[in-house]
Coordinates of C-alpha atoms in Angstrom, one line a residue:
M1 CA -42.9 -65.5 -67.0
I2 CA -43.3 -69.3 -67.0
A3 CA -39.9 -69.6 -65.3
H4 CA -41.0 -67.0 -62.7
F5 CA -44.2 -69.0 -62.1
L6 CA -42.2 -72.2 -61.6
K7 CA -39.9 -70.4 -59.1
L8 CA -42.9 -69.2 -57.1
E9 CA -44.4 -72.7 -57.1
W10 CA -41.1 -74.2 -55.8
K11 CA -40.9 -71.7 -53.0
Q12 CA -44.5 -72.1 -52.1
Y13 CA -44.1 -75.9 -51.8
F14 CA -40.9 -76.0 -49.7
R15 CA -41.7 -73.1 -47.5
S16 CA -45.2 -74.4 -46.6
S17 CA -45.9 -75.7 -43.1
Y18 CA -47.1 -78.9 -44.6
W19 CA -43.7 -79.7 -46.0
Q20 CA -42.0 -78.7 -42.7
K21 CA -44.3 -80.9 -40.5
S22 CA -44.9 -83.9 -42.9
I23 CA -41.4 -84.9 -44.1
F24 CA -42.2 -88.5 -43.2
L25 CA -45.3 -88.5 -45.3
N26 CA -43.5 -86.9 -48.2
I27 CA -40.8 -89.6 -48.0
L28 CA -43.6 -92.2 -47.9
L29 CA -45.3 -90.8 -50.9
A30 CA -42.0 -90.7 -52.8
F31 CA -41.5 -94.3 -51.9
F32 CA -44.9 -95.3 -53.3
A33 CA -44.3 -93.2 -56.5
L34 CA -41.0 -95.0 -57.1
Y35 CA -42.7 -98.4 -56.4
F36 CA -45.5 -97.7 -59.0
M37 CA -43.0 -96.4 -61.6
T38 CA -40.7 -99.4 -61.1
S39 CA -43.7 -101.8 -61.3
F40 CA -44.9 -100.3 -64.5
L41 CA -41.4 -100.3 -65.9
I42 CA -40.9 -104.0 -65.2
I43 CA -44.3 -104.8 -66.7
G44 CA -43.5 -102.7 -69.7
I45 CA -40.3 -104.5 -70.3
G46 CA -41.5 -108.0 -69.6
G47 CA -45.1 -107.7 -70.6
Y48 CA -44.5 -108.6 -74.3
Y49 CA -42.7 -111.8 -73.4
I50 CA -45.2 -112.8 -70.7
L51 CA -48.1 -112.5 -73.1
K52 CA -46.1 -114.3 -75.8
E53 CA -45.5 -117.2 -73.4
Q54 CA -49.1 -117.3 -72.1
F55 CA -50.8 -116.8 -75.5
P56 CA -48.3 -118.1 -78.2
N57 CA -50.9 -118.0 -81.0
Q58 CA -51.8 -114.3 -80.4
D59 CA -50.1 -111.0 -81.1
P60 CA -49.2 -109.3 -77.7
L61 CA -49.9 -105.9 -79.2
L62 CA -53.4 -106.9 -80.2
I63 CA -54.0 -108.4 -76.7
V64 CA -52.9 -105.1 -75.1
N65 CA -55.2 -103.1 -77.5
G66 CA -58.1 -105.4 -76.5
F67 CA -57.8 -104.3 -72.9
L68 CA -57.1 -100.6 -73.4
L69 CA -60.8 -99.7 -72.9
Y70 CA -60.7 -101.0 -69.4
F71 CA -57.4 -99.2 -68.8
I72 CA -58.8 -95.9 -70.0
I73 CA -62.0 -96.2 -67.9
G74 CA -60.1 -97.4 -64.9
D75 CA -57.6 -94.5 -65.3
L76 CA -60.5 -92.0 -65.4
I77 CA -62.1 -93.5 -62.3
F78 CA -58.8 -93.5 -60.4
R79 CA -58.1 -89.9 -61.5
Y80 CA -61.6 -88.8 -60.4
I81 CA -61.0 -90.2 -56.9
M82 CA -57.3 -89.3 -56.5
Q83 CA -56.2 -86.5 -58.7
K84 CA -56.5 -82.9 -57.5
L85 CA -57.8 -80.2 -59.8
P86 CA -55.0 -77.8 -61.0
V87 CA -54.4 -75.4 -58.2
M88 CA -52.4 -72.2 -58.1
N89 CA -52.6 -69.3 -55.7
I90 CA -53.6 -66.8 -58.4
K91 CA -55.2 -64.2 -56.1
P92 CA -52.0 -62.2 -55.6
L93 CA -51.2 -62.4 -59.3
L94 CA -54.4 -60.8 -60.3
L95 CA -53.3 -57.6 -58.7
L96 CA -50.1 -57.5 -60.9
P97 CA -49.8 -56.6 -64.5
I98 CA -49.8 -60.2 -65.8
H99 CA -52.0 -61.3 -68.6
K100 CA -54.7 -63.7 -67.4
N101 CA -54.2 -65.8 -70.5
K102 CA -50.7 -66.6 -69.3
I103 CA -51.9 -67.6 -65.9
V104 CA -54.5 -70.0 -67.3
H105 CA -52.1 -71.6 -69.8
F106 CA -49.6 -72.1 -67.0
I107 CA -52.2 -73.9 -64.8
L108 CA -53.2 -76.2 -67.7
I109 CA -49.6 -76.9 -68.8
K110 CA -48.6 -77.6 -65.3
S111 CA -51.2 -80.2 -64.9
S112 CA -49.8 -82.1 -67.9
F113 CA -46.7 -83.0 -65.9
S114 CA -48.8 -84.6 -63.1
F115 CA -47.7 -87.9 -61.6
F116 CA -50.8 -89.5 -63.0
N117 CA -49.7 -88.6 -66.6
I118 CA -46.1 -89.7 -66.1
V119 CA -46.6 -93.1 -64.4
S120 CA -48.3 -94.8 -67.3
L121 CA -45.5 -93.8 -69.7
F122 CA -43.3 -96.2 -67.7
F123 CA -45.3 -99.0 -69.2
F124 CA -46.0 -97.6 -72.7
I125 CA -42.5 -96.4 -73.6
P126 CA -40.6 -99.7 -72.6
F127 CA -43.4 -101.8 -74.2
S128 CA -42.9 -99.8 -77.5
V129 CA -39.2 -100.2 -77.3
V130 CA -39.6 -104.0 -77.0
L131 CA -42.0 -104.1 -79.9
I132 CA -39.5 -102.3 -82.1
K133 CA -36.8 -104.7 -80.9
E134 CA -39.0 -107.7 -81.8
G135 CA -39.4 -106.5 -85.4
Y136 CA -42.6 -104.5 -85.4
D137 CA -43.0 -101.6 -87.9
V138 CA -41.2 -98.6 -86.3
S139 CA -43.6 -96.0 -87.7
G140 CA -46.6 -98.0 -86.6
V141 CA -45.2 -98.4 -83.0
L142 CA -44.3 -94.7 -82.8
G143 CA -47.8 -93.8 -83.9
W144 CA -49.3 -96.1 -81.4
L145 CA -47.1 -94.7 -78.6
F146 CA -47.9 -91.2 -79.6
S147 CA -51.6 -92.1 -79.4
M148 CA -51.1 -93.5 -75.8
I149 CA -49.4 -90.3 -74.7
L150 CA -52.2 -88.2 -76.2
L151 CA -54.8 -90.4 -74.5
T152 CA -53.1 -89.9 -71.1
Q153 CA -53.3 -86.2 -71.6
M154 CA -56.9 -86.4 -72.8
A155 CA -57.8 -88.2 -69.5
N156 CA -56.1 -85.5 -67.6
F157 CA -58.1 -82.6 -69.2
F158 CA -61.3 -84.6 -69.3
N159 CA -61.1 -85.2 -65.5
F160 CA -60.7 -81.4 -65.0
L161 CA -63.6 -80.7 -67.3
I162 CA -66.1 -82.9 -65.5
N163 CA -65.0 -81.2 -62.3
K164 CA -66.1 -83.9 -59.8
N165 CA -69.4 -84.6 -61.4
N166 CA -70.8 -87.7 -59.6
Q167 CA -73.1 -88.6 -62.5
V168 CA -70.1 -88.9 -64.8
L169 CA -68.4 -91.2 -62.3
V170 CA -71.4 -93.4 -62.0
G171 CA -71.6 -93.6 -65.8
L172 CA -67.9 -94.6 -66.0
I173 CA -68.4 -97.4 -63.4
V174 CA -71.6 -98.6 -65.2
L175 CA -69.7 -98.6 -68.5
L176 CA -66.8 -100.5 -67.0
F177 CA -68.9 -103.3 -65.6
A178 CA -71.4 -103.4 -68.4
G179 CA -68.5 -103.8 -70.9
Y180 CA -67.1 -106.6 -68.8
L181 CA -70.4 -108.4 -68.3
I182 CA -71.5 -108.4 -72.0
H183 CA -68.1 -109.8 -72.9
Y184 CA -68.2 -112.4 -70.1
F185 CA -71.6 -113.7 -71.3
D186 CA -70.5 -113.5 -75.0
V187 CA -73.0 -110.8 -75.9
F188 CA -70.6 -108.3 -77.5
N189 CA -66.9 -107.7 -77.1
L190 CA -66.9 -103.9 -76.5
A191 CA -63.3 -103.8 -75.5
G192 CA -62.3 -105.8 -78.6
F193 CA -64.2 -103.4 -80.8
V194 CA -62.4 -100.4 -79.3
G195 CA -59.1 -102.3 -79.5
S196 CA -59.6 -102.7 -83.2
G197 CA -59.4 -98.9 -83.4
F198 CA -56.0 -98.9 -81.8
D199 CA -55.0 -101.7 -84.2
A200 CA -55.8 -99.4 -87.0
V201 CA -53.6 -96.7 -85.5
Y202 CA -50.7 -99.2 -85.7
K203 CA -51.4 -100.0 -89.3
N204 CA -51.9 -96.3 -90.2
P205 CA -50.0 -94.0 -87.8
L206 CA -51.8 -90.9 -89.3
F207 CA -54.9 -91.9 -87.4
A208 CA -53.1 -90.7 -84.3
L209 CA -53.8 -87.1 -85.5
I210 CA -57.4 -87.8 -84.5
F211 CA -56.4 -88.1 -80.8
L212 CA -54.3 -84.9 -81.2
G213 CA -57.4 -83.0 -82.4
L214 CA -59.5 -84.3 -79.5
L215 CA -56.7 -83.3 -77.1
L216 CA -56.6 -79.8 -78.5
L217 CA -60.4 -79.6 -78.2
L218 CA -60.4 -80.7 -74.5
Y219 CA -57.6 -78.2 -73.8
Q220 CA -59.6 -75.4 -75.4
L221 CA -62.7 -76.3 -73.4
N222 CA -60.7 -76.3 -70.2
Y223 CA -59.1 -73.0 -71.1
K224 CA -62.5 -71.3 -71.7
Q225 CA -63.9 -72.7 -68.5
L226 CA -60.9 -71.5 -66.4
R227 CA -60.6 -68.2 -68.2
K228 CA -64.1 -67.2 -67.0
E229 CA -63.1 -67.8 -63.4
V230 CA -59.8 -65.7 -63.4
Y231 CA -61.3 -62.6 -61.9
L232 CA -60.7 -61.2 -58.4
D233 CA -64.4 -60.7 -57.7
A234 CA -65.1 -64.3 -58.7
I235 CA -62.4 -65.6 -56.3
I236 CA -63.4 -63.6 -53.2
S237 CA -67.1 -63.8 -53.7
T238 CA -69.0 -66.0 -51.4
K239 CA -71.2 -68.7 -52.8
V240 CA -74.5 -69.0 -51.1
K241 CA -76.3 -72.4 -51.3
E242 CA -79.7 -73.2 -50.0
A243 CA -79.4 -75.8 -47.2
T244 CA -81.2 -79.0 -47.8
S245 CA -82.4 -81.4 -45.1
V246 CA -82.9 -85.1 -45.2
D247 CA -85.6 -86.9 -43.3
L248 CA -83.7 -88.9 -40.7
S249 CA -86.7 -89.7 -38.5
F250 CA -86.1 -93.4 -39.0
T251 CA -83.2 -93.1 -36.6
N252 CA -85.6 -92.3 -33.7
R253 CA -86.1 -96.0 -33.1
F254 CA -82.5 -96.1 -31.7
G255 CA -83.7 -94.2 -28.6
D256 CA -81.3 -92.0 -26.7
I257 CA -78.4 -92.5 -29.3
A258 CA -80.6 -91.2 -32.2
P259 CA -79.3 -87.6 -32.0
F260 CA -75.7 -88.7 -32.3
I261 CA -76.5 -91.0 -35.2
K262 CA -78.3 -88.1 -37.0
N263 CA -75.3 -85.9 -36.5
D264 CA -73.0 -88.5 -38.0
L265 CA -75.2 -89.1 -41.0
R266 CA -75.5 -85.3 -41.6
L267 CA -71.7 -85.0 -41.2
M268 CA -71.1 -87.8 -43.8
M269 CA -73.6 -86.3 -46.4
R270 CA -72.6 -82.6 -46.0
N271 CA -68.7 -82.6 -45.9
K272 CA -66.2 -83.1 -48.7
R273 CA -63.8 -85.3 -46.7
T274 CA -66.6 -87.7 -45.6
K275 CA -68.3 -87.7 -49.0
S276 CA -65.0 -88.8 -50.6
S277 CA -64.7 -91.6 -48.1
L278 CA -68.2 -92.9 -48.9
W279 CA -67.0 -93.9 -52.4
M280 CA -64.8 -96.5 -50.7
L281 CA -68.0 -98.4 -49.9
L282 CA -68.5 -99.2 -53.6
M283 CA -64.8 -100.1 -54.0
G284 CA -64.9 -102.4 -51.0
L285 CA -68.1 -104.1 -52.2
L286 CA -66.6 -104.8 -55.6
Y287 CA -63.2 -105.8 -54.2
G288 CA -63.9 -109.5 -54.5
L289 CA -64.1 -109.3 -58.3
I290 CA -60.4 -108.6 -58.4
F291 CA -59.7 -112.1 -56.8
Y292 CA -62.7 -114.3 -57.3
T293 CA -62.7 -114.0 -61.1
Q294 CA -59.1 -115.3 -61.2
P295 CA -58.7 -119.1 -61.1
I296 CA -55.3 -118.8 -59.4
Y297 CA -57.0 -117.7 -56.2
A298 CA -59.7 -120.3 -56.2
D299 CA -58.0 -122.6 -53.7
K300 CA -56.4 -119.9 -51.5
D301 CA -58.5 -119.6 -48.3
W302 CA -56.6 -116.5 -47.0
V303 CA -57.9 -114.6 -50.0
F304 CA -61.5 -115.3 -48.8
V305 CA -60.7 -113.8 -45.4
L306 CA -58.9 -110.8 -47.0
V307 CA -61.9 -110.0 -49.2
G308 CA -64.5 -110.8 -46.5
I309 CA -62.9 -108.6 -43.8
F310 CA -62.3 -105.7 -46.2
S311 CA -65.6 -105.8 -48.2
T312 CA -67.8 -106.1 -45.1
G313 CA -65.6 -103.7 -43.0
V314 CA -64.5 -101.1 -45.5
F315 CA -66.8 -98.4 -43.9
L316 CA -65.9 -99.6 -40.4
M317 CA -62.2 -99.0 -41.2
N318 CA -62.6 -95.7 -43.0
F319 CA -65.0 -94.2 -40.5
G320 CA -63.8 -95.9 -37.4
Q321 CA -60.1 -95.1 -37.6
F322 CA -60.9 -91.3 -37.3
I323 CA -63.2 -91.5 -34.2
P324 CA -63.5 -89.0 -32.6
A325 CA -61.4 -86.8 -35.0
W326 CA -64.5 -86.4 -37.2
D327 CA -65.9 -84.2 -34.5
S328 CA -62.7 -82.4 -33.8
S329 CA -63.9 -79.0 -35.0
Y330 CA -66.6 -78.9 -32.3
Y331 CA -65.3 -81.5 -29.9
K332 CA -64.8 -79.0 -27.1
M333 CA -68.4 -77.9 -27.4
L334 CA -69.6 -81.5 -27.6
M335 CA -67.7 -82.4 -24.4
S336 CA -69.3 -79.4 -22.5
Q337 CA -72.8 -80.8 -23.0
N338 CA -74.7 -82.8 -20.4
I339 CA -74.4 -86.1 -22.3
K340 CA -73.0 -89.5 -21.4
Y341 CA -69.9 -90.5 -23.2
E342 CA -71.2 -94.0 -23.4
R343 CA -74.1 -92.9 -25.6
Y344 CA -71.7 -91.0 -27.9
L345 CA -69.5 -94.1 -28.4
K346 CA -72.5 -96.4 -28.6
S347 CA -73.8 -94.4 -31.6
K348 CA -70.5 -94.9 -33.4
F349 CA -70.6 -98.7 -32.7
M350 CA -74.2 -98.9 -34.0
I351 CA -73.4 -97.1 -37.3
M352 CA -70.4 -99.3 -37.9
S353 CA -72.3 -102.5 -37.1
I354 CA -75.2 -101.6 -39.4
S355 CA -72.8 -100.9 -42.2
V356 CA -71.1 -104.3 -41.8
V357 CA -74.4 -106.1 -42.0
L358 CA -75.6 -104.1 -45.0
L359 CA -72.3 -104.7 -46.9
F360 CA -72.6 -108.4 -46.1
L361 CA -76.1 -108.6 -47.5
L362 CA -75.1 -106.7 -50.6
G363 CA -72.2 -109.1 -51.1
I364 CA -74.3 -112.2 -51.0
P365 CA -74.1 -112.6 -54.8
Y366 CA -70.5 -113.7 -54.3
V367 CA -72.0 -117.1 -53.5
Y368 CA -71.9 -117.5 -57.3
F369 CA -68.2 -118.3 -56.9
G370 CA -68.8 -120.9 -54.2
W371 CA -70.4 -121.6 -50.9
K372 CA -67.1 -121.3 -49.1
I373 CA -66.9 -117.6 -50.0
L374 CA -70.3 -116.9 -48.5
A375 CA -69.4 -118.9 -45.3
V376 CA -66.2 -116.9 -44.8
H377 CA -67.9 -113.6 -45.5
F378 CA -70.5 -114.4 -42.9
A379 CA -67.8 -115.2 -40.4
A380 CA -65.9 -112.0 -41.3
M381 CA -69.1 -110.0 -40.7
I382 CA -69.5 -111.5 -37.2
Y383 CA -65.8 -111.0 -36.5
N384 CA -66.0 -107.3 -37.7
I385 CA -68.9 -106.6 -35.4
G386 CA -67.6 -108.5 -32.4
V387 CA -63.8 -107.8 -32.6
N388 CA -62.8 -105.1 -35.1
T389 CA -65.4 -102.5 -34.0
H390 CA -64.1 -102.7 -30.5
V391 CA -60.4 -102.7 -31.6
I392 CA -60.9 -99.6 -33.8
M393 CA -62.9 -97.7 -31.2
Y394 CA -60.2 -98.4 -28.6
G395 CA -57.6 -97.1 -31.1
G396 CA -59.6 -93.9 -31.4
A397 CA -58.8 -93.0 -27.8
F398 CA -55.3 -92.3 -29.0
N399 CA -56.3 -90.0 -31.8
R400 CA -54.7 -86.6 -31.4
K401 CA -55.0 -85.0 -34.8
K402 CA -57.6 -82.6 -36.1
I403 CA -59.4 -83.2 -39.4
N404 CA -60.6 -80.5 -41.8
L405 CA -63.8 -81.8 -43.2
D406 CA -63.7 -79.4 -46.2
E407 CA -60.8 -81.2 -47.8
K408 CA -61.3 -84.3 -49.9
A409 CA -60.0 -87.7 -48.7
A410 CA -57.7 -88.7 -51.7
F411 CA -54.0 -88.2 -50.9
N412 CA -55.1 -86.3 -47.7
Y413 CA -53.1 -87.5 -44.7
Q414 CA -54.5 -84.9 -42.3
G415 CA -55.6 -86.6 -39.1
T416 CA -53.4 -89.6 -39.9
G417 CA -51.0 -90.7 -37.2
A418 CA -49.2 -93.8 -36.0
V419 CA -52.4 -95.2 -34.7
Q420 CA -53.9 -95.4 -38.2
W421 CA -50.9 -97.2 -39.5
L422 CA -50.6 -99.7 -36.7
I423 CA -54.4 -100.5 -36.4
G424 CA -54.3 -102.4 -39.6
I425 CA -52.4 -105.3 -37.9
P426 CA -55.2 -106.4 -35.6
L427 CA -57.9 -105.5 -38.1
M428 CA -56.6 -107.4 -41.2
V429 CA -53.3 -109.3 -40.6
F430 CA -54.4 -111.1 -37.4
P431 CA -57.6 -112.7 -38.7
M432 CA -55.9 -113.6 -42.0
A433 CA -53.0 -115.3 -40.3
L434 CA -55.2 -117.1 -37.7
F435 CA -57.6 -118.4 -40.4
S436 CA -54.8 -119.6 -42.7
L437 CA -53.0 -121.3 -39.8
I438 CA -56.1 -123.2 -38.5
S439 CA -57.2 -124.0 -42.0
W440 CA -53.7 -125.5 -42.7
L441 CA -53.4 -127.3 -39.4
V442 CA -57.0 -128.6 -39.1
N443 CA -59.4 -127.8 -41.9
F444 CA -61.4 -125.0 -43.5
E445 CA -64.6 -125.5 -41.5
T446 CA -62.7 -125.2 -38.1
A447 CA -61.1 -122.0 -39.3
V448 CA -64.5 -120.5 -40.1
I449 CA -65.9 -121.6 -36.7
T450 CA -62.9 -120.0 -35.0
L451 CA -63.7 -116.6 -36.5
L452 CA -67.3 -117.0 -35.6
I453 CA -66.4 -117.9 -31.9
L454 CA -64.2 -114.8 -31.7
G455 CA -66.9 -112.6 -33.2
F456 CA -69.7 -113.9 -31.0
S457 CA -67.5 -113.6 -27.9
G458 CA -66.9 -110.0 -28.7
I459 CA -70.7 -109.5 -29.1
A460 CA -71.4 -111.3 -25.8
F461 CA -68.9 -109.2 -23.9
H462 CA -69.9 -106.0 -25.7
K463 CA -71.0 -104.2 -22.6
N464 CA -67.8 -104.9 -20.6
L465 CA -65.7 -103.9 -23.6
M466 CA -67.6 -100.7 -24.1
N467 CA -67.2 -99.8 -20.4
F468 CA -63.5 -100.3 -20.7
I469 CA -63.3 -98.3 -23.9
T470 CA -65.4 -95.5 -22.5
H471 CA -63.1 -95.3 -19.4
K472 CA -60.2 -95.0 -21.8
Y473 CA -61.8 -92.1 -23.7
Q474 CA -62.7 -90.3 -20.5
E475 CA -59.1 -90.5 -19.4
S476 CA -58.0 -89.0 -22.7
K477 CA -60.8 -86.4 -22.9
Y478 CA -58.8 -83.3 -22.0
K479 CA -55.7 -84.4 -24.0
M480 CA -57.9 -84.7 -27.1
I481 CA -59.5 -81.4 -26.5
H482 CA -56.1 -79.8 -26.3
A483 CA -54.8 -81.6 -29.3
F484 CA -57.9 -80.7 -31.5
N485 CA -57.3 -77.1 -30.7
Q486 CA -54.0 -77.3 -32.6
E487 CA -53.7 -77.0 -36.4
N488 CA -51.9 -79.9 -38.1

């Protein structure tokens, strides 16, 4: 029966229209998978020697154990955002004489072979081999490796159990940063405390059985949860939810573009695709901590521009690159109304500009790492408003792919075309290259002023630029209507 299920899965994947129409994306995803696996493999092989060279007086295994807490929490957050829940088209199977228990077990076991579970093994297995080669106790290393494999599977089933519970995600993020801050300010080393537990596993491999028990418990909980849902009436029944409304009266101050702003805000709050994209705001806001906490980047000005453009413009990029595809489901109806196209586009510009300013204000604490960072972030904010908003809205005139708002954003390339890949050059690469060149040829202050001049110039010529962009959208109006009628 398992072999039959696998055969059906194989046929479903390669016979689907998605595979037929998205061969390029499948090749691209395969490339990224190979890249990550190769990177983890290299780190797994060389990690021991790098740690031994950097910290000659410390045990590399103890160092790795001391950071496993951050790895576990980061893995859970990454899975929450990226990993899809186990999916199998079980509706036809429920009409056949197949035990429901077998269907549920197949779904759970299938999820164990997910890419998210396999990629980490490309680090743990080579690292364990190197440990054994360097004279570590074989039974201790094997017990530690067995525990890492069990932890990976536990993260897999825990992610399915929480089932996209936003409160759990917030709790994980709080735990991650709370653990880092209390360690940074020498209050308590939470990661080290957890790491001592993994040290104990190496000393006594029998402790790995604790993780095995926890894994079986999570598996059983998932099994019970899914088993309750494997009924035909549960699948075809329609869920009825009471609609809730949010007071958006504050948008009335924007005048004749207020109705469009309200529609966009409702769209972002009510649909799965846009909700998933909103989490990118938090990731963009905290993006600077990846670089600014590392001394190696302290004197690299291009890093300041990279973080400044991305952290203040993360919403601009995620929301703006799919204008007007967000409205593709009702674009034909929208274009039949007695409205001015200029107001429609002006509302998009206003939302993106406000988001840039808010993200800059929320990122002001980065001044803790130096005044240069705040100066670059301010220049990046002005550049995003004056230049990048107009660039990304102009690129939207070439969007020809419909978006299904009921699907989440992670690993979802629906609506993505050549425009989305090419738009990153003027958005990110150009300001970074320009800033680095001027900073190298002249000085840092001149580079900041250059970004400010470009940004303020875009703001000064905003009306002319919007007229040009509006004209381009009007030229493409009927092409987009025809394109949005097609299913990707």
